[in-house]
Coordinates of C-alpha atoms and ligand atoms in Angstrom, one line a residue:
X1 CA 8.5 -54.3 -42.2
X2 CA 8.4 -51.6 -39.5
X3 CA 8.7 -49.0 -42.2
X4 CA 6.1 -50.4 -44.5
X5 CA 3.6 -50.8 -41.7
X6 CA 4.4 -47.3 -40.4
X7 CA 3.9 -45.7 -43.8
X8 CA 0.6 -47.6 -44.3
X9 CA -0.7 -46.4 -41.0
X10 CA 0.1 -42.8 -41.7
X11 CA -1.5 -42.9 -45.1
X12 CA -4.6 -44.5 -43.6
X13 CA -4.7 -41.9 -40.8
X14 CA -4.4 -39.0 -43.2
X15 CA -7.2 -40.3 -45.5
X16 CA -9.6 -40.7 -42.6
X17 CA -8.8 -37.7 -40.6
X18 CA -12.4 -36.7 -40.5
X19 CA -13.5 -40.1 -39.1
X20 CA -14.6 -40.3 -35.5
X21 CA -11.3 -39.9 -33.7
X22 CA -12.4 -37.1 -31.4
X23 CA -9.9 -36.4 -28.7
X24 CA -8.2 -39.8 -29.1
X25 CA -5.8 -39.3 -31.9
X26 CA -2.6 -40.0 -30.1
X27 CA -1.4 -42.0 -27.1
X28 CA 1.5 -41.0 -24.9
X29 CA 4.8 -42.9 -25.3
X30 CA 5.8 -44.0 -21.8
X31 CA 8.8 -46.3 -22.6
X32 CA 11.1 -47.4 -25.4
X33 CA 13.1 -50.6 -25.0
X34 CA 16.8 -50.5 -26.1
X35 CA 18.4 -52.1 -29.2
X36 CA 15.6 -51.9 -31.7
X37 CA 13.4 -54.1 -29.6
X38 CA 10.2 -55.8 -31.0
X39 CA 7.7 -56.1 -28.2
X40 CA 5.2 -58.9 -29.0
X41 CA 3.0 -59.0 -25.9
X42 CA 2.1 -56.8 -22.9
X43 CA 0.5 -58.1 -19.8
X44 CA -0.5 -56.2 -16.6
X45 CA 0.4 -57.8 -13.2
X46 CA -1.9 -57.4 -10.2
X47 CA 0.8 -55.1 -8.7
X48 CA 0.4 -52.7 -11.6
X49 CA 3.7 -53.5 -13.3
X50 CA 3.6 -54.4 -17.0
X51 CA 5.3 -57.5 -18.4
X52 CA 6.7 -57.2 -22.0
X53 CA 7.8 -60.1 -24.1
X54 CA 10.4 -59.5 -26.8
X55 CA 10.4 -61.3 -30.1
X56 CA 13.8 -60.0 -31.3
X57 CA 15.5 -61.7 -28.4
X58 CA 14.3 -64.2 -25.8
X59 CA 13.8 -61.7 -22.9
X60 CA 11.0 -60.8 -20.6
X61 CA 11.1 -57.2 -19.5
X62 CA 9.2 -55.3 -16.8
X63 CA 7.8 -51.7 -17.0
X64 CA 6.8 -49.6 -14.1
X65 CA 4.2 -47.4 -15.8
X66 CA 4.2 -44.6 -13.1
X67 CA 8.0 -44.3 -12.9
X68 CA 8.3 -45.1 -16.6
X69 CA 11.2 -47.4 -15.9
X70 CA 12.0 -50.6 -17.7
X71 CA 14.4 -53.5 -16.8
X72 CA 15.1 -57.0 -18.0
X73 CA 13.4 -59.6 -15.8
X74 CA 14.5 -62.9 -17.3
X75 CA 16.2 -64.5 -20.3
X76 CA 15.2 -67.8 -21.9
X77 CA 17.6 -70.4 -23.4
X78 CA 17.2 -72.4 -26.7
X79 CA 14.9 -69.8 -28.3
X80 CA 15.3 -66.6 -30.4
X81 CA 12.3 -64.8 -29.0
X82 CA 9.1 -64.8 -27.0
X83 CA 5.4 -64.3 -28.0
X84 CA 2.4 -64.7 -25.7
X85 CA 2.1 -64.1 -22.0
X86 CA -0.8 -64.9 -19.6
X87 CA -1.3 -65.4 -15.9
X88 CA -2.2 -68.9 -14.7
X89 CA -2.4 -68.2 -11.0
X90 CA -1.6 -65.1 -9.0
X91 CA 1.8 -63.8 -10.2
X92 CA 2.6 -67.1 -12.0
X93 CA 2.7 -66.7 -15.8
X94 CA 2.8 -68.8 -19.0
X95 CA 5.2 -67.4 -21.6
X96 CA 5.6 -68.8 -25.2
X97 CA 9.0 -69.1 -26.8
X98 CA 10.4 -70.2 -30.1
X99 CA 12.6 -69.3 -33.1
X100 CA 11.6 -66.4 -35.3
X101 CA 13.7 -63.9 -37.2
X102 CA 12.3 -60.4 -37.2
X103 CA 15.3 -58.4 -38.6
X104 CA 15.3 -58.2 -42.4
X105 CA 12.9 -60.7 -43.8
X106 CA 10.5 -62.1 -41.3
X107 CA 10.3 -65.9 -40.8
X108 CA 9.8 -68.5 -38.1
X109 CA 10.9 -72.1 -37.6
X110 CA 8.1 -74.6 -37.1
X111 CA 8.8 -77.2 -34.4
X112 CA 10.8 -74.8 -32.1
X113 CA 7.9 -73.5 -30.1
X114 CA 7.2 -74.2 -26.4
X115 CA 5.7 -72.8 -23.2
X116 CA 7.5 -71.7 -20.0
X117 CA 6.2 -71.1 -16.5
X118 CA 7.4 -67.9 -15.0
X119 CA 6.9 -67.6 -11.2
X120 CA 7.1 -64.0 -9.9
X121 CA 5.8 -64.7 -6.5
X122 CA 9.2 -64.1 -4.9
X123 CA 11.7 -61.4 -5.7
X124 CA 13.8 -63.8 -7.8
X125 CA 11.9 -64.7 -11.0
X126 CA 11.8 -68.5 -11.4
X127 CA 11.6 -69.9 -15.0
X128 CA 10.7 -73.5 -15.7
X129 CA 10.3 -75.0 -19.2
X130 CA 6.9 -76.7 -19.3
X131 CA 6.9 -78.3 -22.8
X132 CA 8.0 -78.1 -26.4
X133 CA 5.2 -78.8 -28.9
X134 CA 7.2 -80.0 -31.9
X135 CA 4.1 -80.5 -34.0
X136 CA 3.2 -76.7 -33.7
X137 CA 4.1 -74.3 -36.5
X138 CA 4.1 -71.0 -34.8
X139 CA 2.7 -70.5 -31.2
X140 CA 1.6 -67.0 -30.3
X141 CA -1.5 -66.3 -28.2
X142 CA -2.0 -67.9 -24.8
X143 CA -5.0 -67.7 -22.4
X144 CA -5.9 -69.5 -19.2
X145 CA -8.5 -72.2 -19.5
X146 CA -8.6 -73.5 -15.9
X147 CA -6.3 -73.3 -13.0
X148 CA -3.8 -75.8 -14.5
X149 CA -4.4 -75.5 -18.3
X150 CA -3.8 -72.9 -20.9
X151 CA -5.0 -72.7 -24.5
X152 CA -2.3 -71.8 -27.0
X153 CA -2.8 -70.5 -30.5
X154 CA -0.9 -72.2 -33.4
X155 CA -0.8 -69.4 -36.0
X156 CA 1.2 -71.6 -38.3
X157 CA -1.0 -74.6 -38.5
X158 CA -4.3 -72.9 -37.7
X159 CA -5.2 -74.7 -34.6
X160 CA -5.7 -74.4 -30.8
X161 CA -3.9 -76.5 -28.2
X162 CA -4.6 -77.1 -24.6
X163 CA -1.6 -77.7 -22.4
X164 CA -1.3 -78.7 -18.8
X165 CA 1.2 -76.5 -16.9
X166 CA 1.8 -79.2 -14.2
X167 CA 2.2 -82.2 -16.5
X168 CA 3.1 -80.8 -19.9
X169 CA 0.4 -82.9 -21.5
X170 CA -1.1 -81.3 -24.6
X171 CA -3.5 -81.9 -27.4
X172 CA -5.2 -80.0 -30.2
X173 CA -8.7 -79.0 -29.1
X174 CA -9.8 -77.3 -32.3
X175 CA -8.5 -76.8 -35.9
X176 CA -10.6 -74.7 -38.2
X177 CA -10.4 -73.0 -41.6
X178 CA -11.1 -69.6 -39.7
X179 CA -7.8 -70.2 -37.9
X180 CA -5.6 -70.4 -41.0
X181 CA -3.8 -67.6 -42.8
X182 CA -4.7 -66.8 -46.4
X183 CA -2.6 -68.9 -48.8
X184 CA -1.0 -65.8 -50.3
X185 CA -0.1 -64.3 -46.8
X186 CA 3.5 -62.9 -46.4
X187 CA 4.0 -65.4 -43.6
X188 CA 1.7 -68.2 -42.4
X189 CA 0.2 -66.4 -39.4
X190 CA -3.4 -67.2 -38.7
X191 CA -4.9 -67.4 -35.2
X192 CA -3.0 -65.0 -33.1
X193 CA -4.6 -63.3 -30.1
X194 CA -6.9 -65.5 -28.0
X195 CA -8.9 -65.0 -24.8
X196 CA -11.1 -67.5 -23.0
X197 CA -14.0 -66.1 -21.1
X198 CA -17.0 -67.9 -19.6
X199 CA -17.3 -70.8 -22.1
X200 CA -16.2 -68.8 -25.2
X201 CA -12.9 -68.5 -27.0
X202 CA -12.3 -65.2 -28.9
X203 CA -9.5 -65.1 -31.4
X204 CA -8.1 -62.9 -34.2
X205 CA -6.6 -64.3 -37.4
X206 CA -3.8 -61.9 -38.6
X207 CA -3.4 -62.9 -42.2
X208 CA -6.9 -64.3 -42.5
X209 CA -8.4 -60.9 -41.6
X210 CA -10.9 -62.0 -39.0
X211 CA -12.1 -61.8 -35.4
X212 CA -14.1 -64.8 -34.3
X213 CA -15.7 -66.6 -31.3
X214 CA -16.4 -70.2 -30.6
X215 CA -18.2 -71.9 -27.6
X216 CA -16.1 -74.6 -26.0
X217 CA -16.9 -77.1 -23.3
X218 CA -15.5 -75.8 -20.0
X219 CA -14.2 -79.3 -19.1
X220 CA -12.9 -80.8 -22.3
X221 CA -12.1 -77.7 -24.2
X222 CA -13.8 -79.2 -27.3
X223 CA -15.9 -76.8 -29.3
X224 CA -19.7 -76.9 -28.7
X225 CA -20.6 -74.5 -31.5
X226 CA -19.3 -73.6 -34.9
X227 CA -16.9 -70.7 -35.2
X228 CA -18.7 -67.4 -35.9
X229 CA -17.4 -64.0 -36.7
X230 CA -17.6 -61.2 -34.1
X231 CA -16.5 -58.6 -36.7
X232 CA -17.2 -59.5 -40.3
X233 CA -13.9 -58.0 -41.7
X234 CA -10.9 -56.6 -40.0
X235 CA -7.5 -56.1 -41.7
X236 CA -4.5 -57.8 -40.1
X237 CA -5.6 -57.9 -36.4
X238 CA -2.9 -58.8 -33.9
X239 CA -3.4 -59.3 -30.2
X240 CA -6.3 -57.9 -28.1
X241 CA -7.6 -57.5 -24.6
X242 CA -11.2 -57.7 -23.3
X243 CA -12.5 -54.7 -21.5
X244 CA -14.9 -54.7 -18.6
X245 CA -18.0 -54.6 -20.9
X246 CA -16.7 -57.5 -23.1
X247 CA -15.4 -55.2 -25.8
X248 CA -12.1 -56.1 -27.5
X249 CA -9.4 -53.6 -27.7
X250 CA -7.4 -54.8 -30.6
X251 CA -4.0 -54.0 -32.2
X252 CA -4.2 -54.0 -36.0
X253 CA -1.3 -53.7 -38.4
X254 CA -2.8 -51.0 -40.5
X255 CA -5.4 -49.1 -38.5
X256 CA -3.9 -48.7 -35.0
X257 CA -5.9 -49.9 -32.1
X258 CA -9.6 -50.5 -32.6
X259 CA -12.5 -51.3 -30.2
X260 CA -14.9 -54.0 -31.1
X261 CA -18.1 -54.3 -29.1
X262 CA -19.6 -57.8 -28.4
X263 CA -22.2 -57.1 -31.1
X264 CA -19.5 -56.4 -33.6
X265 CA -19.4 -52.6 -33.9
X266 CA -15.9 -51.3 -34.4
X267 CA -14.3 -47.9 -33.9
X268 CA -10.8 -46.6 -33.8
X269 CA -9.3 -45.9 -30.3
X270 CA -5.9 -44.6 -31.4
X271 CA -3.8 -44.5 -34.5
X272 CA -0.6 -46.0 -33.0
X273 CA 1.6 -47.4 -35.8
X274 CA 2.8 -51.1 -35.6
X275 CA 0.8 -51.9 -32.4
X276 CA 1.2 -55.5 -31.3
X277 CA -0.8 -56.0 -28.1
X278 CA -2.9 -54.2 -25.5
X279 CA -3.4 -54.4 -21.7
X280 CA -5.5 -52.5 -19.2
X281 CA -3.7 -51.1 -16.1
X282 CA -4.1 -53.0 -12.9
X283 CA -2.5 -50.5 -10.6
X284 CA -4.2 -48.2 -8.1
X285 CA -4.8 -45.3 -10.5
X286 CA -4.7 -46.7 -14.0
X287 CA -7.6 -49.2 -14.4
X288 CA -9.0 -47.2 -17.3
X289 CA -5.7 -46.8 -19.0
X290 CA -5.0 -48.9 -22.0
X291 CA -1.3 -49.7 -22.6
X292 CA -0.2 -50.5 -26.1
X293 CA 3.0 -52.3 -27.1
X294 CA 4.5 -52.0 -30.5
X295 CA 6.8 -54.0 -32.7
X296 CA 9.0 -50.9 -32.8
X297 CA 9.9 -51.3 -29.1
X298 CA 7.6 -48.7 -27.5
X299 CA 4.8 -48.8 -25.0
X300 CA 2.2 -46.0 -25.1
X301 CA -0.8 -45.3 -22.9
X302 CA -4.2 -43.8 -23.6
X303 CA -7.3 -43.2 -21.4
X304 CA -9.8 -45.7 -22.8
X305 CA -12.6 -45.3 -20.3
Ligands
NAG1 C1 16.6 -71.9 -32.0 O1 17.7 -71.4 -32.8 C2 18.9 -71.4 -32.1 C3 20.0 -70.7 -32.9 O2 20.0 -71.2 -34.2 C4 19.3 -72.8 -31.8 O3 20.5 -72.9 -31.0 C5 18.2 -73.5 -30.9 O4 18.5 -74.8 -30.7 C6 16.9 -73.3 -31.6 N1 15.8 -73.8 -30.8 C7 15.1 -74.9 -31.0 C8 14.0 -75.2 -30.0 O5 15.3 -75.6 -31.9
NAG2 C1 -8.2 -76.3 -9.5 O1 -9.4 -76.7 -10.0 C2 -9.8 -78.0 -9.6 C3 -11.0 -78.5 -10.4 O2 -11.9 -77.5 -10.6 C4 -10.0 -78.0 -8.1 O3 -10.4 -79.3 -7.6 C5 -8.7 -77.6 -7.4 O4 -8.9 -77.4 -6.0 C6 -8.2 -76.2 -8.0 N1 -6.9 -75.9 -7.4 C7 -6.6 -74.7 -7.1 C8 -5.2 -74.6 -6.5 O5 -7.3 -73.8 -7.1
NAG3 C1 -21.7 -67.0 -18.7 O1 -22.4 -67.6 -19.8 C2 -23.7 -68.1 -19.4 C3 -24.2 -68.9 -20.5 O2 -24.1 -68.2 -21.8 C4 -24.5 -66.9 -19.0 O3 -25.8 -67.3 -18.6 C5 -23.8 -66.1 -17.8 O4 -24.6 -64.9 -17.5 C6 -22.4 -65.8 -18.2 N1 -21.7 -65.2 -17.0 C7 -21.0 -64.1 -17.1 C8 -20.3 -63.8 -15.8 O5 -20.8 -63.5 -18.1

């Protein structure tokens, strides 16, 4: 799949070389994880370090973007890989795990997905399993909803869960046709990247080719509007991050990283192949730097101000 995606990205880049890519054609590779790694998510800590979740093995890695040094931070039992990462309180994170095979033909096992709490407030990382969600097909994106609850995307079933980190209680808050993959998709992977911001959930649908938003009640998490598209059509979007002006910086399987403004205008930021996820720097000197992880184990950076 790496190869196919890579080739598609190159073809697309060549055929649109005259498009508006001015000065932003390439990012700089700052790190490559060993052993054919697949990085699924990248998340910036308040101290400037970057967290990387691996899907090919259940490991959380850390990258110092100024020293360009990586190391393994924690391993997770009873799972083959990790997907989403988010921060639930200062230096305390929620990390999604489950069973997926990414070497050879790609597949996942429904019913194996769950959420961990990863406490990095002391020098010794502390991992605690919060809850398995046996009804879920394929959990990926995760975003904080309030100081105890995260929202988790079920790409397999096309629904959105809320989960309490302190009690492990969970429920489906929304299930919608816009969250499901197309029936002819290579794998059932619908709702993928999610971000909650001020009463609105934004989400991508990878094999449903969409980027949507929905208003939800800040107390119950139930939707208070219908789901509406932010961008009418986008091919195979993966994870994204929201910039300061509310624009989404989004990894897409075939067109690199794109920027989508709140009113739905899109432009290409960089033509990175097989991008999986994006994060803005949170260190002293890199707040305008966009870091991009890839399913081929690299992290690159680009000035995205
Ligand atoms: C994931 O797969 C591994 C290896 O097959 C297995 O040992 C483990 O129990 C599975 N995890 C879950 C949650 O079923
Ligand atoms: C979390 O939010 C609840 C309700 O908004 C509030 O009562 C509580 O003090 C908050 N806890 C922390 C640790 O911020
Ligand atoms: C949050 O949303 C409300 C209602 O849509 C809006 O009035 C307010 O300005 C928003 N706040 C921020 C910080 O965006």
